[in-house]
Tab-separated table of C-alpha atoms and ligand atoms in Angstrom:
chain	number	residue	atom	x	y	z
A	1	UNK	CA	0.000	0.000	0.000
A	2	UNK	CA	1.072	3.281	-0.786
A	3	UNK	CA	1.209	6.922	0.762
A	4	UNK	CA	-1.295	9.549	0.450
A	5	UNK	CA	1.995	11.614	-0.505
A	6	UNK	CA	3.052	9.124	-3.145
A	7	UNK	CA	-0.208	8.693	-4.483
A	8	UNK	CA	-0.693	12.224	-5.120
A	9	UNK	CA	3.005	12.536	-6.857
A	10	UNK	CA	1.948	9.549	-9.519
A	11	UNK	CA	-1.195	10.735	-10.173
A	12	UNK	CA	-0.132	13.750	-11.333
A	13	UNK	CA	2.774	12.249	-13.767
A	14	UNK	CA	-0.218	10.727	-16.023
A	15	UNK	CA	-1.542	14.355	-17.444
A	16	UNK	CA	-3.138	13.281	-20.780
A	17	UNK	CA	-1.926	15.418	-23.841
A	18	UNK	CA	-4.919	17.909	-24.311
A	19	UNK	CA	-5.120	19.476	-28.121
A	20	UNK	CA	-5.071	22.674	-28.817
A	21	UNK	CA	-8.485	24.296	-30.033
A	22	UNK	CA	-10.116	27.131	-31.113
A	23	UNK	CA	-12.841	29.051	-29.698
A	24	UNK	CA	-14.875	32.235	-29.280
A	25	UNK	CA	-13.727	35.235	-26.945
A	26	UNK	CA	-16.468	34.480	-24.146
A	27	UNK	CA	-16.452	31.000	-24.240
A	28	UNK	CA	-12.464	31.210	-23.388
A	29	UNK	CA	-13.130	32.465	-19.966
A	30	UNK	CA	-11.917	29.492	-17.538
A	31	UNK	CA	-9.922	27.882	-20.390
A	32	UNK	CA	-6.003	27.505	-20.228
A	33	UNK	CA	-4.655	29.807	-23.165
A	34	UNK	CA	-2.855	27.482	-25.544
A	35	UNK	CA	-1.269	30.666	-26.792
A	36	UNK	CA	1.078	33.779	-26.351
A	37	UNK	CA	-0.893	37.134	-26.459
A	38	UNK	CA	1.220	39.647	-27.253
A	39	UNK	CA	0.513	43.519	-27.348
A	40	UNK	CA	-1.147	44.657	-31.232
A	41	UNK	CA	-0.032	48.104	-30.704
A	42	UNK	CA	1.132	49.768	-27.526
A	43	UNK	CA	-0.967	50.317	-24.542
A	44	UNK	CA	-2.130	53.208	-24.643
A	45	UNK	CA	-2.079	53.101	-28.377
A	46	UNK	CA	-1.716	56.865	-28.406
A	47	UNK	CA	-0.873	59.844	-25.967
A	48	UNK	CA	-4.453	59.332	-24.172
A	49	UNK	CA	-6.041	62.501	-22.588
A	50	UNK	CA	-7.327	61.273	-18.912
A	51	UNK	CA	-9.738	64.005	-17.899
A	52	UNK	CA	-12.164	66.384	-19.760
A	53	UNK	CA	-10.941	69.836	-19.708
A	54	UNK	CA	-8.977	72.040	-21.887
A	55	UNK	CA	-5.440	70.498	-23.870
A	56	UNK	CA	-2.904	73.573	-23.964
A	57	UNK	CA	1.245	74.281	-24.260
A	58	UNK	CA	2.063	73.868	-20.874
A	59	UNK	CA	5.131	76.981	-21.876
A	60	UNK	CA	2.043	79.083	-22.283
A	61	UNK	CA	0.413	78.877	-18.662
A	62	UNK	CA	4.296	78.925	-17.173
A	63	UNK	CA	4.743	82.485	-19.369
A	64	UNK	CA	2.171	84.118	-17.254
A	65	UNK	CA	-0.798	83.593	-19.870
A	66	UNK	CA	-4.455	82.676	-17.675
A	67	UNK	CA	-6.848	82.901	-20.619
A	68	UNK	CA	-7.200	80.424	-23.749
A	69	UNK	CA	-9.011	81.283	-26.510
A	70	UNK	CA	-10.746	77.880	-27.262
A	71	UNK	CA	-9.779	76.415	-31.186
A	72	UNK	CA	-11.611	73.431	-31.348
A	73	UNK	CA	-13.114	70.662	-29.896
A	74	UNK	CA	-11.848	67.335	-29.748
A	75	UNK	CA	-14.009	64.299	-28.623
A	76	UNK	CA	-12.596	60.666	-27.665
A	77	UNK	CA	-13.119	58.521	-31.151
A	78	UNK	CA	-12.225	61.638	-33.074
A	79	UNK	CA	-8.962	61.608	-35.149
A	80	UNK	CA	-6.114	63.761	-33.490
A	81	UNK	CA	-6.257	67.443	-34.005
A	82	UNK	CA	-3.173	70.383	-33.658
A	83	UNK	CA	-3.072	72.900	-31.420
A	84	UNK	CA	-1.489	75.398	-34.279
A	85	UNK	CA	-2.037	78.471	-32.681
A	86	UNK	CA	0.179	79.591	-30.044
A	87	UNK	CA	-2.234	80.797	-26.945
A	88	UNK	CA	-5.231	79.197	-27.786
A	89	UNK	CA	-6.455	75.911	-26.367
A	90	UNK	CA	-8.421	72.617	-27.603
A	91	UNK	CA	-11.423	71.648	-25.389
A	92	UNK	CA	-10.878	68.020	-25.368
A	93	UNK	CA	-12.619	64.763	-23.903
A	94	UNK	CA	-11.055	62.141	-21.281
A	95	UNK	CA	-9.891	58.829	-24.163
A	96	UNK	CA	-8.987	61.831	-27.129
A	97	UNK	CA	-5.817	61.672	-28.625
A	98	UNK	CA	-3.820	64.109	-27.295
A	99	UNK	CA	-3.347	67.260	-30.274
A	100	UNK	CA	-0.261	67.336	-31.599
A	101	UNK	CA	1.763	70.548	-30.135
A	102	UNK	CA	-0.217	70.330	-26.949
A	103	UNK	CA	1.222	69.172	-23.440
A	104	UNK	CA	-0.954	69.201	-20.756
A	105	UNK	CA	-4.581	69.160	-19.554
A	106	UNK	CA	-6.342	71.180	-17.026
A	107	UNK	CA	-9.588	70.106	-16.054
A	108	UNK	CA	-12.977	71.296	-16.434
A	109	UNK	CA	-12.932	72.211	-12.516
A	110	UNK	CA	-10.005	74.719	-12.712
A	111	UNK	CA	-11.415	76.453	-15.413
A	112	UNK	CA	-14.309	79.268	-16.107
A	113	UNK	CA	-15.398	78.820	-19.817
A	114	UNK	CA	-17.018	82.120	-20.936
A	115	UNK	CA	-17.892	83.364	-24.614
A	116	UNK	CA	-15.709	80.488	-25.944
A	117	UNK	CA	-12.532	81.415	-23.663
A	118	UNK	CA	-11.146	79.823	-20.923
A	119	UNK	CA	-9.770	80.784	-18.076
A	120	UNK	CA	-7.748	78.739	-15.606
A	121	UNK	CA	-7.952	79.210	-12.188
A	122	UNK	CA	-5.387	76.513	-11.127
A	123	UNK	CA	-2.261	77.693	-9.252
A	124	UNK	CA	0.356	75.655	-11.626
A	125	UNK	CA	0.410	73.474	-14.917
A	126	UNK	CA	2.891	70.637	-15.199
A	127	UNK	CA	3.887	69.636	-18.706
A	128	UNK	CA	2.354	65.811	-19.124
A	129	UNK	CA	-0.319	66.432	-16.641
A	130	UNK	CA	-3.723	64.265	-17.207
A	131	UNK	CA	-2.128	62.483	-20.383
A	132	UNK	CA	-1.181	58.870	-20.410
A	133	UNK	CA	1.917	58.175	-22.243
A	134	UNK	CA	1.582	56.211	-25.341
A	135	UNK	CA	3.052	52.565	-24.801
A	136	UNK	CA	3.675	53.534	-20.976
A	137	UNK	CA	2.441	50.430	-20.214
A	138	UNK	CA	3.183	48.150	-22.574
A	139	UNK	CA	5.052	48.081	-25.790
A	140	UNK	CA	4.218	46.655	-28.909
A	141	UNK	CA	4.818	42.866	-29.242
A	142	UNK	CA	5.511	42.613	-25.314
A	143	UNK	CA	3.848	39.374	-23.719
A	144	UNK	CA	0.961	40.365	-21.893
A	145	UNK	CA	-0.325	36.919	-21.212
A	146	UNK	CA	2.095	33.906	-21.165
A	147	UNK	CA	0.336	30.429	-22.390
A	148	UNK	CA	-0.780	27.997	-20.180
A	149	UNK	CA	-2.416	30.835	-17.962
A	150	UNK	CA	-6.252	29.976	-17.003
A	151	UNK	CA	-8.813	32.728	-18.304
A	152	UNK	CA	-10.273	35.305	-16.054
A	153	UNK	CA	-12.321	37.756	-17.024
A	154	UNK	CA	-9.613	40.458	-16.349
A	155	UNK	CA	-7.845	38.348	-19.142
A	156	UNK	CA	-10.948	38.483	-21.046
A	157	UNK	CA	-10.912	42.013	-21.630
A	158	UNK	CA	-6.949	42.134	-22.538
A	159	UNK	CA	-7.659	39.532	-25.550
A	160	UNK	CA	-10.440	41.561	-26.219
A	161	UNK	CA	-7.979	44.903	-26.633
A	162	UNK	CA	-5.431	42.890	-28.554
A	163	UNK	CA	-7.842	41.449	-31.070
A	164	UNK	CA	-8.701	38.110	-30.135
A	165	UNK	CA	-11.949	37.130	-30.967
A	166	UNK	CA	-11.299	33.740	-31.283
A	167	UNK	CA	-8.812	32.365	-28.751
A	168	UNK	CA	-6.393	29.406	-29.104
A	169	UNK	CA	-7.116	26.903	-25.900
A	170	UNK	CA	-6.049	23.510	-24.655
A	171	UNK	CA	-9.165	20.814	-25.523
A	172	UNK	CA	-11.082	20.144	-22.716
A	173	UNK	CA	-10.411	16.042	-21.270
A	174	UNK	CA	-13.876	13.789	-22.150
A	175	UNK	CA	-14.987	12.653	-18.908
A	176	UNK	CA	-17.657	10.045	-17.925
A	177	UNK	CA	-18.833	9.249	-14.263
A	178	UNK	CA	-20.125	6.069	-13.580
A	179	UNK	CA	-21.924	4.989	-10.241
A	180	UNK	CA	-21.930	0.970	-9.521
A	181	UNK	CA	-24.042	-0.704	-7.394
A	182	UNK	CA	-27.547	-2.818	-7.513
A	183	UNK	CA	-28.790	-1.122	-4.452
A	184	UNK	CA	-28.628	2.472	-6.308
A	185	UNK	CA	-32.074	3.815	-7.848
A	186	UNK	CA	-31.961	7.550	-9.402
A	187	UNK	CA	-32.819	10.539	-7.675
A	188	UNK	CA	-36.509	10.840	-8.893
A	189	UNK	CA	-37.405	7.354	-7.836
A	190	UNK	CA	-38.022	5.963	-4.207
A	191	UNK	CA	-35.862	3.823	-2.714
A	192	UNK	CA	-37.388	0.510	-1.203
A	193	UNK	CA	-35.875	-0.192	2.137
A	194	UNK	CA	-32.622	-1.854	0.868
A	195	UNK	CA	-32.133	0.547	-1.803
A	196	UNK	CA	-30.696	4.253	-2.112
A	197	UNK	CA	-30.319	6.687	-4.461
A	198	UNK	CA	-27.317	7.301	-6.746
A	199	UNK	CA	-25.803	10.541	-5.204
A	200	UNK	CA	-22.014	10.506	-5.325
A	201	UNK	CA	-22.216	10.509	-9.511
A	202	UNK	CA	-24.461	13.719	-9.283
A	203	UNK	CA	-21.935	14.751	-6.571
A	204	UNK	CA	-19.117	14.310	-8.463
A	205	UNK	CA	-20.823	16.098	-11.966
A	206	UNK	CA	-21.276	19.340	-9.855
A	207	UNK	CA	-17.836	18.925	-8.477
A	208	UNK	CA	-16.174	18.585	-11.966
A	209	UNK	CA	-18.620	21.980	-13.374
A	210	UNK	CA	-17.135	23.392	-10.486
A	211	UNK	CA	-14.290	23.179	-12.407
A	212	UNK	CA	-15.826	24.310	-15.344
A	213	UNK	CA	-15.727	20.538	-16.829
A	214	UNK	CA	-18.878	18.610	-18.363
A	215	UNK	CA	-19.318	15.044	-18.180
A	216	UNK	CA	-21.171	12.089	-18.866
A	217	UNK	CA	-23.598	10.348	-16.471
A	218	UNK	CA	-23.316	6.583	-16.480
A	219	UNK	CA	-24.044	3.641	-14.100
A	220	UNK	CA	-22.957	0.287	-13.764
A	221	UNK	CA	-24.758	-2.735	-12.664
A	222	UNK	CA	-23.323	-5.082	-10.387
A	223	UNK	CA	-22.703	-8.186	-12.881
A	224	UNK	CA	-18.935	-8.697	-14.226
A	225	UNK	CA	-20.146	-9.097	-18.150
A	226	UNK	CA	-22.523	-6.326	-18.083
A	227	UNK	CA	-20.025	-3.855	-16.965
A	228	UNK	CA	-17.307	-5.211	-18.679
A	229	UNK	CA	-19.681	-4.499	-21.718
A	230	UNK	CA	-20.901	-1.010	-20.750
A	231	UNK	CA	-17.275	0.312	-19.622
A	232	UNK	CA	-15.709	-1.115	-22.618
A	233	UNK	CA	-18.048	1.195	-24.875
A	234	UNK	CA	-17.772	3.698	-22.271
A	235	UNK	CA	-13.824	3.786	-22.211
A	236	UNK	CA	-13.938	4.668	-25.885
A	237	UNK	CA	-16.017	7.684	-25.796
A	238	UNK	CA	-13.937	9.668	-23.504
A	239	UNK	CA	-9.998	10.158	-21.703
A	240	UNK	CA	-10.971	9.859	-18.835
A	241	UNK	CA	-13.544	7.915	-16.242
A	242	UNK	CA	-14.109	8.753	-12.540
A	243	UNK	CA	-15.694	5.479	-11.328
A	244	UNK	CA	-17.784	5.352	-7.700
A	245	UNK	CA	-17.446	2.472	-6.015
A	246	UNK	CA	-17.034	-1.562	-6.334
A	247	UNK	CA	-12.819	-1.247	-5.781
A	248	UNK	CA	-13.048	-2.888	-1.877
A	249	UNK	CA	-12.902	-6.663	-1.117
A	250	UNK	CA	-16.499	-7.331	-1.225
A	251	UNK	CA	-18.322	-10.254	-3.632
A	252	UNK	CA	-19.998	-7.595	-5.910
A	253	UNK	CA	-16.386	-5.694	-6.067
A	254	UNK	CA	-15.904	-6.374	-9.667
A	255	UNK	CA	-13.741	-3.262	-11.071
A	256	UNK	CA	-10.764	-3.914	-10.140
A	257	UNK	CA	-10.850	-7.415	-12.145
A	258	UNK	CA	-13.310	-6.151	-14.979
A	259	UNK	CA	-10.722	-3.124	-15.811
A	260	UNK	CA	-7.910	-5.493	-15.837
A	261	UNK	CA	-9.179	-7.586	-18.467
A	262	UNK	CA	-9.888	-4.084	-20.210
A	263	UNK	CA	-6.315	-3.712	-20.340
A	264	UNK	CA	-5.805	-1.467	-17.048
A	265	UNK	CA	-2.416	-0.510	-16.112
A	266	UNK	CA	-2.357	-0.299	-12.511
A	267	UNK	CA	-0.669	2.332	-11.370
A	268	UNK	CA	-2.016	2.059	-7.460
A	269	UNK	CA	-4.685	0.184	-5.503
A	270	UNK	CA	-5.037	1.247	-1.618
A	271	UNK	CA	-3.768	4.425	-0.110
A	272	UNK	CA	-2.522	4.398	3.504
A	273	UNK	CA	-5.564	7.431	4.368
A	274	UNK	CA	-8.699	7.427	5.566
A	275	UNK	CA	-10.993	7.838	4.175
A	276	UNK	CA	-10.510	6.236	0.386
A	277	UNK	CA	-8.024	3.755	1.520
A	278	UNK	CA	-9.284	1.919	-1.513
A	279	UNK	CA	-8.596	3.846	-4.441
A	280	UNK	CA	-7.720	2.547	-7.365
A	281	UNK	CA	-5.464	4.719	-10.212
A	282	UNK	CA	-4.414	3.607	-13.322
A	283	UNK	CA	-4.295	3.876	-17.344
A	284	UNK	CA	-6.246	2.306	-20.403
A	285	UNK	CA	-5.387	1.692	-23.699
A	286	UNK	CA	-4.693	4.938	-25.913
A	287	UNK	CA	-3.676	6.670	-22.936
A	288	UNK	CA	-6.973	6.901	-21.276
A	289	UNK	CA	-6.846	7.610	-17.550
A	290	UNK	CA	-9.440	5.674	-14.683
A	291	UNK	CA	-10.006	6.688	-10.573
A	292	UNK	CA	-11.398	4.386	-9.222
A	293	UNK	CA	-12.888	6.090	-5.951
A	294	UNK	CA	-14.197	4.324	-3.102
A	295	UNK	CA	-18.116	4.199	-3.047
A	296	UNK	CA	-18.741	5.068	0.654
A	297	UNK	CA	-19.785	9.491	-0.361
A	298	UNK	CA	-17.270	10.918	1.708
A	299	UNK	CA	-14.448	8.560	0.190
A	300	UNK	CA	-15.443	9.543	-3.083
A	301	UNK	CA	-15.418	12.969	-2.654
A	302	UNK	CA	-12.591	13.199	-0.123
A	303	UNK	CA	-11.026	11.637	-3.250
A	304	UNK	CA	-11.843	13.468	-5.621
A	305	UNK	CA	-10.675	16.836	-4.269
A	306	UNK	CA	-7.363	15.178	-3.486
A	307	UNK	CA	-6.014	13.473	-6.331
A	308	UNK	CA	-8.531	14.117	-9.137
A	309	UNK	CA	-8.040	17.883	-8.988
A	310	UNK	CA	-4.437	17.459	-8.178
A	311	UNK	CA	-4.470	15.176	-11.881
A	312	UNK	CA	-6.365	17.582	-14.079
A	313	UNK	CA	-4.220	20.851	-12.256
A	314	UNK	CA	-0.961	18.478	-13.741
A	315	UNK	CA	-2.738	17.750	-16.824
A	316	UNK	CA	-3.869	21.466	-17.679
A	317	UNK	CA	-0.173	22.557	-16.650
A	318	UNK	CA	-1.158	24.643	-14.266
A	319	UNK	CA	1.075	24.947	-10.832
A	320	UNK	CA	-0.315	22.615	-7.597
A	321	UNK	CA	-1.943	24.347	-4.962
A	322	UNK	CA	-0.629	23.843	-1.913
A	323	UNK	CA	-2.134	25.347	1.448
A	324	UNK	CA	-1.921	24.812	5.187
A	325	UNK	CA	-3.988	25.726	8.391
A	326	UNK	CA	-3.600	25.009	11.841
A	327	UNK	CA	-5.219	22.589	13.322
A	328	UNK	CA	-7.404	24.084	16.039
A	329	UNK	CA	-8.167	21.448	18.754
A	330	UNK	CA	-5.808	18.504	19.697
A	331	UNK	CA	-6.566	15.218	17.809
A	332	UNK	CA	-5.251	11.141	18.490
A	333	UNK	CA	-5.407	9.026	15.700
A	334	UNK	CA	-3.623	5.905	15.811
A	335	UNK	CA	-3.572	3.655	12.302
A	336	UNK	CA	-0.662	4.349	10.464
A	337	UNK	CA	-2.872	5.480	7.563
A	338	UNK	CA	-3.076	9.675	6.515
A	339	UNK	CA	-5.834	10.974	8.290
A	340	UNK	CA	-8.022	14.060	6.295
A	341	UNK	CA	-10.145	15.572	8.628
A	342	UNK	CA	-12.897	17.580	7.585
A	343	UNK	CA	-13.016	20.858	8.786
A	344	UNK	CA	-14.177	24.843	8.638
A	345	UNK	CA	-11.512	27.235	8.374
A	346	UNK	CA	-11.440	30.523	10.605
A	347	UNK	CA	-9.223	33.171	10.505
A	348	UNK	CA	-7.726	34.234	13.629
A	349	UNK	CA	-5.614	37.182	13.198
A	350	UNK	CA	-4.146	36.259	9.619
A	351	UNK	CA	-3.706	32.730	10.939
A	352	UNK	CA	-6.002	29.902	9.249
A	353	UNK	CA	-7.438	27.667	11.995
A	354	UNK	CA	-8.715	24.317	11.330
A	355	UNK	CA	-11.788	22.914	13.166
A	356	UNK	CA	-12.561	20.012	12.696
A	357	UNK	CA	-16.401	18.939	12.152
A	358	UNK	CA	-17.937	16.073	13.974
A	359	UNK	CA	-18.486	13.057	11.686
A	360	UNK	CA	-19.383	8.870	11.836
A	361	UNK	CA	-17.488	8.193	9.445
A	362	UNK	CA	-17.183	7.998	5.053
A	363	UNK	CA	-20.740	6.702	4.501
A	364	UNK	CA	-21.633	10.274	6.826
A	365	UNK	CA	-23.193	12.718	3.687
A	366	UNK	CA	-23.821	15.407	6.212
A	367	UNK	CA	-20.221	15.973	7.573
A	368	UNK	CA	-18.984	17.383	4.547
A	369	UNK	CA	-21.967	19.340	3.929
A	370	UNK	CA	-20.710	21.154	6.802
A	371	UNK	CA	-17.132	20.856	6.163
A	372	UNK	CA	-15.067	23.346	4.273
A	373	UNK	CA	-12.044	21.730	3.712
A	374	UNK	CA	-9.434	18.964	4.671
A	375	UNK	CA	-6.916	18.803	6.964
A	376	UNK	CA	-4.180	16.036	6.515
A	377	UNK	CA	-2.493	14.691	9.176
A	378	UNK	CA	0.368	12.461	8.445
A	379	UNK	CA	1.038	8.946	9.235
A	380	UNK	CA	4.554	9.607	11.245
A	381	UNK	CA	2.608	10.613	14.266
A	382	UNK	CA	-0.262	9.805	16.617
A	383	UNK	CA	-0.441	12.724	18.559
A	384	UNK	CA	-1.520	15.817	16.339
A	385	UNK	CA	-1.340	18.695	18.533
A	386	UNK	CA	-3.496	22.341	18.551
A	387	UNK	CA	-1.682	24.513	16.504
A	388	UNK	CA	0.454	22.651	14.822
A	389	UNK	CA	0.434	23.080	10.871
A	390	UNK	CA	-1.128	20.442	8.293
A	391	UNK	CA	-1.728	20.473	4.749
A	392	UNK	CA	-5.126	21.701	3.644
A	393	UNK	CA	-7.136	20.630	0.599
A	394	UNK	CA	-10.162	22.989	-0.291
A	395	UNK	CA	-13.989	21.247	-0.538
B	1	LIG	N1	-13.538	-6.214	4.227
B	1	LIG	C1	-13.368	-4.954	3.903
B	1	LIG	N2	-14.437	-4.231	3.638
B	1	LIG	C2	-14.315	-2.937	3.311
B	1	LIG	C3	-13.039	-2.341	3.241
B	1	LIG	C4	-11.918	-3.146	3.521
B	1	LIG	O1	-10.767	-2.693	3.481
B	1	LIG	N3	-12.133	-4.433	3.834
B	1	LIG	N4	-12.934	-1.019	2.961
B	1	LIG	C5	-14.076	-0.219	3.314
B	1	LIG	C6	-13.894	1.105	2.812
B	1	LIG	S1	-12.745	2.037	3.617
B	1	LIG	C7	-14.661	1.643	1.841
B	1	LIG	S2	-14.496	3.296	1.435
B	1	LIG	C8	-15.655	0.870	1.131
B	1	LIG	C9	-15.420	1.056	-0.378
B	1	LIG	O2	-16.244	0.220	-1.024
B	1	LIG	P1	-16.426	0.114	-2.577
B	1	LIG	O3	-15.605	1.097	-3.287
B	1	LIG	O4	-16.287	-1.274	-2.937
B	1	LIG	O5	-17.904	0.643	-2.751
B	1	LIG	P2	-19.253	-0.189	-2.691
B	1	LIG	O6	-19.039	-1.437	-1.955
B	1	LIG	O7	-19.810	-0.262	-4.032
B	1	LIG	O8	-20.127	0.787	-1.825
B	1	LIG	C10	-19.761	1.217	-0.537
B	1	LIG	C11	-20.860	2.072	0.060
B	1	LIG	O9	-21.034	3.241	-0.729
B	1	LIG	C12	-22.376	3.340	-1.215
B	1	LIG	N5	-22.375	3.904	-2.584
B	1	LIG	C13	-21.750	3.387	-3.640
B	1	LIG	N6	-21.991	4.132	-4.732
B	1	LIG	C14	-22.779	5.143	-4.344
B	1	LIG	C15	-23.397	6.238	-5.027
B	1	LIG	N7	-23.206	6.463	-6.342
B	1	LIG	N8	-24.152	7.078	-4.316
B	1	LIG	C16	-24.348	6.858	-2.987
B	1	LIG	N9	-23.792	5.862	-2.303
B	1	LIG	C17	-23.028	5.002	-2.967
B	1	LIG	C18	-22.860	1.923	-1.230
B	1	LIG	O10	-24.248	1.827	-1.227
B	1	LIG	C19	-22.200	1.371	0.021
B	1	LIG	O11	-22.921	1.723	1.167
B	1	LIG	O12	-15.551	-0.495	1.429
B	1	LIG	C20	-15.403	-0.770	2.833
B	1	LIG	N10	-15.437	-2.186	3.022
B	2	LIG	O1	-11.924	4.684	3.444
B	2	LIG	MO1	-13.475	4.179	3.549
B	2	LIG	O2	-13.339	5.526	2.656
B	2	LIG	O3	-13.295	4.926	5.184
B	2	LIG	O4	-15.033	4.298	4.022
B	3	LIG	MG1	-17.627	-2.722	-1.877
């Protein structure tokens, strides 16, 4: 059996190699860029006027003159204009060009504007003032946005300034969920007294558009040939399948021998943690990736959060996010297994606390609808003591 810290390292070595696609500006957002965007033209694109007002030579104002006769008028979206005269002024809108021979602008609320003159009232002019150097912050052809990056909407409206209306991404992984088990009926039926209904796949879909990831639905019935049958035609629709349950020791357990004559590679069965000691990792044919999670809820979405995210972070190429909290009340826990605790989080003065929520155990639904987070404490100790610090993995 293998640790929780191992487990997580391999899983994250077998990132499938996503294609690069297409697609429209908005539908980018939460995509990884599969591209460099580089700056069109300089940013600002022009000397760009930042408040309404009058644009004069700031020599003018510094030789004593107060009054401007007023030239022209220059709105933003209008091509640039020239302050020719020497003397006179350009009433001009915040996002105009600057006009050329001009050097600063004075604001609509230092100035009296009477019978098409105006007058400034402000005690000094700077040369430059209220104009944003062309290409001050960035030149053209710098990188604004390295590849690999995930799209915000920040991001959004860069791509949108450089151009971009379609945007180069990395393909999005096919993913199916499948639930196993004869005692599971769907959510709109009711459950006869040996039955329940089929929440961890529905648990896990909302987990993955969390992510911003669709996936197929799928279940499983308990009978070797019928799931070898289904998976197999499963398997070959998409890269990837998250399976729920049927990976312990009992007589209906039949994954871990179905996906071996499907041509698994195993790359782990059994962590040392609780919960999910289970788990089951490992490759298909064509490079096609299958977790196996434990079936009891909490297990499979204890799981999930640990290694699947940790898997499609490697995968998309994007860093691993690694957090920590203290652990807010003392804990024991002897088996020599990683222990993740479900917890909230407070903040105490900057300091992340971890407290951990009551719970019976992996088949308990309700403990992580309270919990927050998880708290893993190692296997090298028994004690775990209050503020001590412990890796934390976000619900
Ligand atoms: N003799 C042993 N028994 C068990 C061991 C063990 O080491 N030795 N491990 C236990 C642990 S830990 C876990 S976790 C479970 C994992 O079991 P399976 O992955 O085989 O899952 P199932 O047997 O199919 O189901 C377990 C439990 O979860 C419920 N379940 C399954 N799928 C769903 C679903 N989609 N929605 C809601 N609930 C689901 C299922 O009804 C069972 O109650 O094995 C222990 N046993
Ligand atoms: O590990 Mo199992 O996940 O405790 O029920
Ligand atoms: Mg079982």
């Amino acid at each position: 059996m293998i640790s929780a810290e191992e487990a997580l390292q391999l899983v994250r070595q077998y990132k499938v190699t996503l294609e690069v696609e297409e697609v429209a500006l908005l539908k980018s957002l939460h995509r990884v860029l599969a591209q460099e965007v580089k700056a069109d033209r300089d940013f600002p694109p022009f000397d760009r006027v930042t408040m309404d007002g009058i644009a004069i030579r700031a020599e003018d104002f510094l030789s004593g003159l107060r009054s401007f006769p007023i030239a022209q008028l220059q709105a933003a979206g209008a091509p640039q204009t020239s302050l020719d005269q020497a003397g006179t002024c350009i009433e001009i809108m915040t996002g105009a060009m600057l006009p050329r021979n001009a050097n600063a602008v004075v604001p609509y609320e230092v100035c009296i504007i009477q019978d098409g003159i105006a007058t400034i009232q402000a005690e000094q002019v700077v040369k430059g003032q209220n104009i944003h150097v062309q290409g001050s912050d960035e030149k053209v052809g710098a990188t604004l946005i390295a590849a690999g990056t995930k799209i915000t909407p920040a991001m959004i409206g860069t791509l949108a300034s450089v151009g971009l209306s379609r945007v180069q991404v990395y393909s999005l992984p096919k993913i199916a969920i499948c639930s196993t088990g004869d005692e599971l009926v769907e959510v709109h039926e009711t459950p006869l007294p040996h039955q329940i209904r089929r929440s961890n796949a529905y648990m896990l879909a909302a987990a993955l558009l969390e992510e911003h990831l669709q996936a197929n639905l799928f279940h499983l019935p308990d009978h070797p040939e019928l799931m070898h049958e289904n998976l197999s035609s499963i398997i070959q629709e998409h890269d990837v399948v998250l399976l729920s349950g049927a990976v312990s020791k009992g007589k209906f357990d039949f994954l871990p021998h179905v996906l071996e004559q499907l041509g698994l590679e195993l790359v782990f069965h059994k962590i040392a943690q609780k919960p999910g000691k289970p788990m089951l990792f490992g490759t298909l044919p064509a490079g096609k990736i299958v977790f196996g999670f434990p079936g009891n809820p909490v297990s499979t979405f204890v799981c999930y959060h640990l290694y699947f995210r940790a898997w499609l972070q490697a995968s998309l190429g994007l860093p691993p996010q690694q957090q920590s909290a203290q652990l807010a009340q003392p804990i024991t826990y002897k088996p020599a297994l990683t222990y993740h605790v479900p917890v909230v989080l407070r903040n105490e003065e900057g300091i992340l606390k971890a407290i951990p929520v009551s719970t019976t155990g992996s088949g308990d639904l309700t403990s992580i609808l309270k919990a927050k987070a998880l708290l893993s404490l190692p296997t090298n100790k028994t004690e775990f003591k209050e503020d001590e610090w412990y890796p934390l993995t976000l619900l």
